[in-house]
Tab-separated table of C-alpha atoms in Angstrom:
chain	number	residue	atom	x	y	z
A	1	MET	CA	5.363	2.146	-25.409
A	2	GLN	CA	7.015	5.346	-24.141
A	3	MET	CA	9.600	5.640	-26.961
A	4	ILE	CA	6.890	5.077	-29.701
A	5	PHE	CA	4.674	7.714	-28.048
A	6	LEU	CA	7.484	10.362	-28.291
A	7	LYS	CA	8.249	9.599	-31.896
A	8	LYS	CA	4.783	10.019	-32.710
A	9	THR	CA	4.502	13.315	-31.142
A	10	LYS	CA	7.714	14.755	-32.474
A	11	ILE	CA	6.613	14.251	-36.209
A	12	PRO	CA	4.052	16.952	-36.013
A	13	GLN	CA	6.298	19.277	-34.002
A	14	ILE	CA	8.961	19.027	-36.761
A	15	LEU	CA	6.314	19.488	-39.542
A	16	PHE	CA	5.073	22.553	-37.744
A	17	SER	CA	8.711	23.944	-37.399
A	18	ILE	CA	9.325	23.425	-41.051
A	19	LEU	CA	6.128	25.333	-41.921
A	20	VAL	CA	7.002	28.251	-39.482
A	21	LEU	CA	10.457	28.420	-40.838
A	22	SER	CA	9.298	28.099	-44.464
A	23	SER	CA	6.771	31.028	-43.648
A	24	CYS	CA	9.320	33.217	-42.093
A	25	GLY	CA	11.345	32.782	-45.198
A	26	LYS	CA	8.786	33.901	-47.567
A	27	ASP	CA	7.986	36.912	-45.473
A	28	LYS	CA	11.719	38.006	-45.312
A	29	LYS	CA	11.775	37.603	-49.161
A	30	THR	CA	8.798	39.727	-49.683
A	31	ASP	CA	10.220	42.401	-47.388
A	32	THR	CA	13.307	42.766	-49.428
A	33	ALA	CA	11.554	42.706	-52.608
A	34	THR	CA	10.788	46.358	-52.639
A	35	THR	CA	9.328	48.446	-55.384
A	36	PRO	CA	11.508	51.272	-56.781
A	37	THR	CA	10.543	54.644	-55.391
A	38	VAL	CA	10.183	57.796	-57.506
A	39	GLU	CA	13.411	58.961	-56.060
A	40	ASP	CA	15.152	55.785	-57.290
A	41	THR	CA	14.153	56.479	-60.819
A	42	LEU	CA	15.525	60.108	-60.957
A	43	PRO	CA	18.579	61.029	-62.864
A	44	LYS	CA	21.239	62.119	-60.291
A	45	MET	CA	24.288	64.515	-60.325
A	46	LYS	CA	27.564	62.526	-59.426
A	47	PRO	CA	30.653	64.062	-57.699
A	48	LEU	CA	33.692	64.691	-59.576
A	49	GLY	CA	36.615	62.635	-58.525
A	50	PRO	CA	40.124	64.068	-57.732
A	51	GLU	CA	41.658	66.457	-60.334
A	52	LYS	CA	45.180	67.445	-60.933
A	53	LYS	CA	46.654	68.692	-57.760
A	54	ILE	CA	47.551	72.327	-57.467
A	55	SER	CA	51.062	72.966	-56.038
A	56	GLN	CA	51.672	75.276	-53.014
A	57	ALA	CA	53.928	77.156	-55.300
A	58	TYR	CA	51.168	78.033	-57.909
A	59	LYS	CA	48.742	78.822	-54.972
A	60	ASN	CA	51.216	81.366	-53.470
A	61	SER	CA	51.873	82.881	-56.928
A	62	VAL	CA	48.060	83.925	-57.242
A	63	THR	CA	46.990	84.332	-53.636
A	64	GLY	CA	48.574	87.809	-53.264
A	65	ARG	CA	46.789	89.043	-56.453
A	66	ILE	CA	43.404	87.830	-55.285
A	67	ASN	CA	43.962	89.087	-51.758
A	68	HIS	CA	45.204	92.558	-53.077
A	69	PHE	CA	41.811	92.573	-55.402
A	70	TYR	CA	39.765	91.644	-52.224
A	71	ASN	CA	41.119	94.382	-49.931
A	72	LYS	CA	40.810	97.112	-52.964
A	73	ASN	CA	37.220	96.419	-53.525
A	74	TRP	CA	36.159	95.686	-49.857
A	75	PRO	CA	38.534	97.485	-47.569
A	76	ASN	CA	38.452	96.733	-43.941
A	77	ASN	CA	36.527	93.525	-44.788
A	78	SER	CA	33.539	95.585	-45.787
A	79	MET	CA	31.898	92.715	-47.789
A	80	ASN	CA	29.089	91.066	-45.758
A	81	GLY	CA	29.275	87.429	-47.220
A	82	SER	CA	31.335	84.640	-48.532
A	83	PHE	CA	34.087	84.578	-51.073
A	84	LEU	CA	35.758	81.611	-52.751
A	85	VAL	CA	38.290	81.016	-55.574
A	86	ALA	CA	39.283	77.653	-56.615
A	87	ARG	CA	41.081	75.912	-59.451
A	88	ASN	CA	40.718	72.247	-60.277
A	89	GLY	CA	38.272	72.009	-57.576
A	90	GLN	CA	40.853	73.098	-54.866
A	91	ILE	CA	40.408	76.226	-52.787
A	92	ILE	CA	42.975	78.695	-53.459
A	93	PHE	CA	41.410	81.571	-51.583
A	94	GLU	CA	38.279	81.989	-49.276
A	95	ARG	CA	37.094	84.726	-47.075
A	96	TYR	CA	34.011	85.101	-44.806
A	97	ASN	CA	33.022	88.344	-43.210
A	98	GLY	CA	29.965	90.060	-41.597
A	99	PHE	CA	26.774	89.120	-39.725
A	100	ALA	CA	24.538	86.185	-40.811
A	101	ASN	CA	22.042	87.761	-38.352
A	102	LYS	CA	22.729	91.224	-36.694
A	103	ASN	CA	20.030	90.890	-34.107
A	104	GLU	CA	21.382	87.499	-32.859
A	105	GLY	CA	25.099	88.553	-33.415
A	106	THR	CA	25.925	85.471	-35.486
A	107	LYS	CA	28.662	85.763	-38.050
A	108	ILE	CA	28.882	84.213	-41.531
A	109	THR	CA	30.951	81.127	-41.761
A	110	ALA	CA	31.790	78.474	-44.333
A	111	ASN	CA	28.708	76.626	-43.367
A	112	THR	CA	26.212	79.616	-43.529
A	113	PRO	CA	23.596	79.262	-46.325
A	114	VAL	CA	22.248	82.498	-47.636
A	115	GLN	CA	19.815	83.154	-50.599
A	116	ILE	CA	21.790	82.718	-53.815
A	117	ALA	CA	19.044	84.656	-55.815
A	118	SER	CA	19.219	84.215	-59.663
A	119	VAL	CA	22.226	81.786	-59.393
A	120	SER	CA	19.386	79.370	-58.505
A	121	LYS	CA	18.570	79.341	-62.290
A	122	VAL	CA	21.924	77.437	-62.850
A	123	LEU	CA	20.754	74.773	-60.532
A	124	THR	CA	17.130	74.710	-61.863
A	125	ALA	CA	18.497	74.402	-65.498
A	126	THR	CA	20.797	71.620	-64.446
A	127	ALA	CA	17.876	69.602	-63.086
A	128	VAL	CA	15.983	70.034	-66.236
A	129	LEU	CA	19.073	69.274	-68.392
A	130	LYS	CA	19.444	66.107	-66.472
A	131	LEU	CA	15.785	65.211	-67.113
A	132	VAL	CA	16.476	65.722	-70.841
A	133	ASN	CA	19.648	63.875	-70.742
A	134	ALA	CA	17.629	60.960	-69.334
A	135	GLY	CA	15.020	61.059	-71.984
A	136	LYS	CA	12.208	62.105	-69.659
A	137	ILE	CA	11.507	65.350	-71.651
A	138	ASP	CA	12.725	66.804	-74.721
A	139	LEU	CA	14.489	70.388	-75.209
A	140	ASP	CA	12.153	71.258	-78.163
A	141	GLN	CA	9.013	69.875	-76.349
A	142	LYS	CA	6.075	72.269	-76.308
A	143	VAL	CA	5.436	73.472	-72.592
A	144	ASN	CA	1.895	73.058	-73.035
A	145	THR	CA	2.248	69.291	-73.546
A	146	ILE	CA	3.508	69.083	-69.835
A	147	LEU	CA	1.703	72.139	-68.226
A	148	LYS	CA	-1.659	71.726	-70.010
A	149	THR	CA	-3.020	75.169	-69.086
A	150	PHE	CA	0.154	77.027	-70.347
A	151	PRO	CA	-1.218	79.377	-72.875
A	152	TYR	CA	1.516	80.028	-75.145
A	153	GLU	CA	1.502	77.275	-77.712
A	154	ASP	CA	4.859	77.924	-79.564
A	155	CYS	CA	6.948	78.018	-76.277
A	156	THR	CA	9.395	75.254	-75.808
A	157	ILE	CA	11.441	74.018	-72.825
A	158	ARG	CA	14.552	75.425	-74.522
A	159	MET	CA	12.827	78.931	-75.033
A	160	LEU	CA	12.364	78.749	-71.278
A	161	LEU	CA	15.892	77.971	-70.415
A	162	ASP	CA	17.485	80.492	-72.852
A	163	HIS	CA	14.955	83.456	-72.154
A	164	ARG	CA	13.342	83.500	-75.569
A	165	SER	CA	9.614	82.726	-74.522
A	166	GLY	CA	8.703	86.308	-74.816
A	167	MET	CA	6.788	86.132	-71.513
A	168	ARG	CA	6.692	89.114	-69.155
A	169	ASN	CA	8.195	89.063	-65.756
A	170	TYR	CA	5.734	87.933	-63.057
A	171	ALA	CA	6.908	90.704	-60.879
A	172	TYR	CA	5.480	93.237	-63.338
A	173	PHE	CA	2.149	91.750	-64.097
A	174	THR	CA	1.125	91.122	-60.378
A	175	ASP	CA	2.344	94.416	-58.760
A	176	ARG	CA	-0.567	96.812	-59.322
A	177	ASP	CA	-3.650	95.397	-60.763
A	178	LYS	CA	-5.727	93.696	-57.969
A	179	SER	CA	-8.011	92.078	-60.592
A	180	VAL	CA	-4.758	90.172	-61.656
A	181	TRP	CA	-3.319	89.706	-58.035
A	182	ASP	CA	-3.782	91.044	-54.641
A	183	ARG	CA	-0.239	91.731	-53.246
A	184	HIS	CA	-1.653	90.956	-49.713
A	185	ASN	CA	-1.431	87.328	-50.676
A	186	GLN	CA	1.754	85.276	-51.212
A	187	LEU	CA	2.316	84.419	-54.827
A	188	THR	CA	3.185	80.900	-55.677
A	189	ASN	CA	4.574	79.333	-58.997
A	190	LYS	CA	1.031	77.722	-59.567
A	191	ASP	CA	-0.598	81.089	-59.053
A	192	ILE	CA	1.614	82.393	-61.830
A	193	LEU	CA	0.639	79.585	-64.303
A	194	ASP	CA	-3.021	80.219	-63.346
A	195	ILE	CA	-2.881	83.924	-63.987
A	196	LEU	CA	-1.235	83.339	-67.339
A	197	ALA	CA	-4.010	80.886	-68.265
A	198	THR	CA	-6.783	83.046	-67.163
A	199	LYS	CA	-5.924	86.655	-67.151
A	200	ASP	CA	-4.996	87.318	-70.779
A	201	ILE	CA	-1.223	88.401	-69.963
A	202	GLY	CA	0.153	89.491	-73.172
A	203	LEU	CA	3.559	88.627	-74.416
A	204	GLU	CA	6.420	91.044	-74.329
A	205	SER	CA	7.666	89.840	-77.700
A	206	ARG	CA	6.544	87.140	-80.160
A	207	THR	CA	7.660	83.650	-78.800
A	208	GLY	CA	11.132	82.668	-80.262
A	209	THR	CA	12.127	86.072	-81.666
A	210	ARG	CA	14.446	87.636	-79.210
A	211	PHE	CA	16.258	87.178	-75.876
A	212	SER	CA	14.581	88.923	-72.644
A	213	TYR	CA	15.823	87.948	-69.353
A	214	CYS	CA	12.677	86.817	-67.494
A	215	ASN	CA	12.070	85.138	-64.141
A	216	THR	CA	8.773	83.774	-65.230
A	217	ASN	CA	10.651	81.346	-67.507
A	218	TYR	CA	12.306	79.639	-64.495
A	219	ALA	CA	9.147	79.700	-62.416
A	220	MET	CA	7.560	77.611	-65.130
A	221	LEU	CA	10.570	75.277	-65.373
A	222	ALA	CA	10.273	74.575	-61.753
A	223	LEU	CA	6.731	73.498	-62.291
A	224	ILE	CA	7.979	71.091	-65.103
A	225	ILE	CA	10.472	69.568	-62.720
A	226	GLU	CA	7.493	68.936	-60.270
A	227	LYS	CA	5.340	67.532	-63.025
A	228	ILE	CA	7.875	65.156	-64.696
A	229	THR	CA	9.405	63.969	-61.138
A	230	GLY	CA	6.292	63.769	-59.177
A	231	LEU	CA	7.795	65.567	-56.310
A	232	LYS	CA	7.904	69.020	-55.024
A	233	TYR	CA	10.721	71.242	-56.445
A	234	LYS	CA	12.570	71.246	-53.113
A	235	GLU	CA	12.413	67.470	-52.936
A	236	ALA	CA	13.377	66.870	-56.488
A	237	MET	CA	16.367	69.279	-56.221
A	238	SER	CA	17.518	67.517	-52.984
A	239	GLU	CA	17.142	64.154	-54.600
A	240	MET	CA	18.689	64.961	-57.870
A	241	ILE	CA	21.477	67.482	-56.865
A	242	PHE	CA	21.723	68.316	-53.061
A	243	LYS	CA	21.957	64.747	-51.562
A	244	PRO	CA	24.144	63.056	-54.266
A	245	LEU	CA	26.671	66.062	-54.175
A	246	GLY	CA	26.881	66.163	-50.345
A	247	MET	CA	25.421	69.763	-50.353
A	248	THR	CA	24.487	69.476	-46.841
A	249	ASN	CA	24.153	73.263	-46.383
A	250	THR	CA	21.847	73.792	-49.263
A	251	TYR	CA	18.146	73.794	-49.486
A	252	VAL	CA	15.054	75.388	-51.276
A	253	PHE	CA	13.402	78.027	-49.062
A	254	ASP	CA	10.226	76.827	-47.612
A	255	ASP	CA	8.131	79.848	-46.147
A	256	ASP	CA	5.979	77.743	-43.760
A	257	LYS	CA	9.272	76.043	-42.261
A	258	ASP	CA	12.261	78.380	-42.772
A	259	ARG	CA	10.943	82.178	-42.559
A	260	LYS	CA	12.249	82.303	-38.936
A	261	LYS	CA	15.443	80.552	-39.296
A	262	ILE	CA	16.969	81.694	-42.765
A	263	VAL	CA	19.942	84.212	-42.800
A	264	PRO	CA	18.167	87.541	-43.751
A	265	SER	CA	19.359	90.078	-46.145
A	266	TYR	CA	20.120	93.889	-45.459
A	267	LYS	CA	20.272	97.089	-47.391
A	268	GLY	CA	23.594	98.805	-47.862
A	269	ASN	CA	23.022	100.827	-44.726
A	270	GLY	CA	22.415	97.495	-42.630
A	271	VAL	CA	18.628	97.922	-42.349
A	272	GLU	CA	17.167	94.439	-42.556
A	273	ILE	CA	14.846	93.820	-45.462
A	274	GLY	CA	11.639	91.953	-44.808
A	275	PHE	CA	9.548	89.339	-46.902
A	276	ASP	CA	7.105	90.310	-49.601
A	277	TYR	CA	4.486	88.683	-51.647
A	278	LEU	CA	7.014	87.215	-54.207
A	279	ASP	CA	9.043	85.447	-51.679
A	280	ASN	CA	7.263	82.155	-52.329
A	281	VAL	CA	8.201	81.793	-55.818
A	282	TYR	CA	11.101	79.308	-56.575
A	283	GLY	CA	13.201	78.043	-59.522
A	284	ASP	CA	14.277	81.567	-60.534
A	285	LYS	CA	15.439	82.001	-56.986
A	286	ASN	CA	15.000	80.763	-53.319
A	287	VAL	CA	17.936	78.235	-53.183
A	288	PHE	CA	20.085	78.834	-50.065
A	289	SER	CA	23.562	77.640	-50.233
A	290	THR	CA	27.263	78.221	-49.493
A	291	VAL	CA	30.180	78.952	-51.555
A	292	ARG	CA	31.767	75.376	-50.718
A	293	ASP	CA	28.482	73.686	-51.500
A	294	LEU	CA	28.404	75.557	-54.889
A	295	LEU	CA	32.035	74.398	-55.617
A	296	LYS	CA	30.926	70.923	-55.274
A	297	PHE	CA	28.040	71.546	-57.705
A	298	ASP	CA	30.434	73.360	-59.999
A	299	ARG	CA	32.704	70.527	-60.077
A	300	ALA	CA	29.784	67.908	-60.815
A	301	ARG	CA	28.687	70.212	-63.772
A	302	ASN	CA	32.022	69.886	-65.344
A	303	SER	CA	32.407	65.963	-64.710
A	304	PRO	CA	32.871	63.844	-67.972
A	305	ASP	CA	29.248	62.256	-67.332
A	306	PHE	CA	27.463	65.276	-66.488
A	307	LEU	CA	25.484	65.316	-69.945
A	308	LYS	CA	25.817	63.686	-73.248
A	309	PRO	CA	28.360	65.433	-75.368
A	310	GLU	CA	25.743	66.700	-77.884
A	311	LEU	CA	23.495	68.006	-75.132
A	312	LEU	CA	26.407	69.757	-73.245
A	313	LYS	CA	27.483	71.462	-76.411
A	314	GLN	CA	23.906	73.021	-76.597
A	315	VAL	CA	24.227	74.281	-72.987
A	316	TYR	CA	27.153	76.435	-73.962
A	317	THR	CA	25.876	77.824	-77.236
A	318	GLY	CA	24.824	81.371	-77.089
A	319	TYR	CA	21.129	82.072	-78.003
A	320	SER	CA	20.804	85.828	-77.564
A	321	ASN	CA	23.059	87.167	-80.232
A	322	GLU	CA	20.568	89.171	-82.316
A	323	ARG	CA	23.069	91.959	-82.317
A	324	LYS	CA	26.888	91.308	-82.549
A	325	GLY	CA	28.509	91.658	-79.143
A	326	THR	CA	30.456	89.656	-76.508
A	327	LYS	CA	27.444	88.940	-74.020
A	328	ASN	CA	25.296	85.931	-74.539
A	329	TYR	CA	22.851	83.491	-72.771
A	330	GLY	CA	22.991	79.757	-73.195
A	331	LEU	CA	20.806	77.220	-71.453
A	332	GLY	CA	20.646	78.524	-67.761
A	333	ILE	CA	24.143	80.123	-68.035
A	334	ARG	CA	25.303	83.618	-68.967
A	335	MET	CA	28.503	83.947	-71.142
A	336	ILE	CA	31.051	86.344	-72.690
A	337	ASN	CA	32.533	85.291	-76.007
A	338	TRP	CA	35.650	87.137	-76.605
A	339	GLU	CA	36.784	87.745	-80.122
A	340	THR	CA	39.950	85.673	-79.115
A	341	GLY	CA	37.964	82.711	-78.899
A	342	GLN	CA	37.950	82.576	-75.198
A	343	ASN	CA	34.473	82.089	-73.472
A	344	PHE	CA	33.635	83.147	-69.942
A	345	TYR	CA	30.639	81.463	-68.252
A	346	PHE	CA	28.728	82.863	-65.199
A	347	HIS	CA	25.623	83.798	-63.605
A	348	ASN	CA	24.806	86.726	-61.335
A	349	GLY	CA	22.085	87.042	-58.748
A	350	TRP	CA	20.231	89.796	-57.016
A	351	TRP	CA	17.288	89.422	-54.536
A	352	HIS	CA	16.347	91.827	-51.693
A	353	GLY	CA	19.937	92.625	-50.238
A	354	ASN	CA	21.426	89.631	-51.735
A	355	ASN	CA	24.103	90.040	-54.434
A	356	THR	CA	25.686	86.699	-55.822
A	357	VAL	CA	28.214	85.625	-58.296
A	358	PHE	CA	28.857	82.117	-59.790
A	359	THR	CA	31.667	81.995	-62.324
A	360	ARG	CA	33.405	79.020	-64.379
A	361	LEU	CA	36.442	79.193	-66.494
A	362	ILE	CA	36.146	76.105	-68.243
A	363	ARG	CA	39.473	76.035	-70.091
A	364	GLU	CA	41.317	77.326	-67.040
A	365	THR	CA	39.409	74.977	-64.658
A	366	ALA	CA	38.923	77.935	-62.364
A	367	THR	CA	35.715	78.843	-60.114
A	368	ILE	CA	34.879	82.148	-58.594
A	369	ILE	CA	31.849	82.181	-56.213
A	370	ILE	CA	30.629	85.134	-54.273
A	371	LEU	CA	27.477	85.417	-52.006
A	372	GLY	CA	26.673	88.431	-50.087
A	373	ASN	CA	23.568	89.309	-47.922
A	374	ARG	CA	24.038	92.943	-47.483
A	375	TYR	CA	23.503	94.818	-50.631
A	376	ASN	CA	26.855	95.733	-52.603
A	377	SER	CA	26.867	95.851	-56.208
A	378	SER	CA	30.656	95.865	-56.144
A	379	ILE	CA	30.234	92.052	-55.609
A	380	TYR	CA	29.869	91.681	-59.378
A	381	LYS	CA	33.336	93.073	-59.916
A	382	GLY	CA	34.508	89.741	-58.374
A	383	LYS	CA	34.419	88.115	-61.756
A	384	GLN	CA	37.272	90.389	-62.764
A	385	ILE	CA	39.516	87.837	-60.730
A	386	ALA	CA	39.313	85.867	-63.965
A	387	SER	CA	42.279	87.647	-65.134
A	388	VAL	CA	44.462	86.032	-62.739
A	389	PHE	CA	43.712	82.779	-64.726
A	390	THR	CA	43.068	84.024	-68.264
A	391	GLY	CA	46.003	86.564	-68.511
A	392	LYS	CA	43.298	88.868	-70.008
A	393	GLU	CA	43.623	92.146	-68.287
A	394	ASP	CA	40.813	94.051	-69.925
A	395	THR	CA	37.810	92.894	-67.852
A	396	THR	CA	35.585	95.791	-68.201
A	397	SER	CA	32.868	93.502	-69.866
A	398	LEU	CA	32.880	91.537	-66.543
A	399	GLU	CA	31.714	94.483	-64.182
A	400	GLU	CA	28.059	93.880	-64.473
């Protein structure tokens, strides 16, 4: 009787155990079947793998010339900032000098992010181009199909990228007239769009008729990135570019979080420059980075799978050649087209006391990056180091 009783009581216990285990399995399966996040669907930059190794003999042959150039233009290490020259993604020469923060006595190092000013436009353009490449937007799509209140009907995404929108610079239509904007308030990208939509801000020139470099274009591109990705610009840039490339010292300035911790900038005499009402606008500026992080970015932009060939060709096509000349502008990149057929691609930056240079010699696979946080216009001469790689000694067109 005792054995029969035990058998009878074990059956429901076994069934109960099976049900519990089955239920646990179902829960586990449900947990792993996650819905893709917005971040998962974004097109992302990919790091470039190893490139042809540069020999020590080659490094030795060019380092002396670069060092001479550096000492000639910034004697006694007078440049306050970061300086890097690379070939095939390998650093040939780098130098870090001066204060990150004079009051705190901290020095600039390889890991010190500084405001890269308009070099930010190259990164903004890259995010937009990746969205185009992924088929999420079209280069010749009208801006007002994305930003519904954008008032200029003929303006396309391409015209924002190549500065042919005809729009006026937001710094000029918000700086005096209080009926347009009160400078006691911080201006944002959304504010700029609202002003364009409601304040009858006239065009500087008819859309699509001529090149005119304008920060408003890239403030609007940042809003397009936000609209298409469903993320804030700083988050989209982090997910699409900074994180995938391991740019651990790069971020978009957030006034609420970063004002007290960023590396400040200085006038030429060393006086610190404070914030103003334009410091919240991003896309045209407000990325903080290092020369080493920007080298990672540069290499990724030159990887074989960066963009489809037909789109990449359009990036490096000049769109500002109303008059014959060597200077031109592509999709988010400046260029110099010499008569020899040699092309030089770069972007300068300036904001407050920051002067910056981002340069790529595609044929020579060389990179020159300079970031300064104390005003020094001679930083723009740094592009002349290109002669080390091109053999072209006449570099007067590279001074600006």
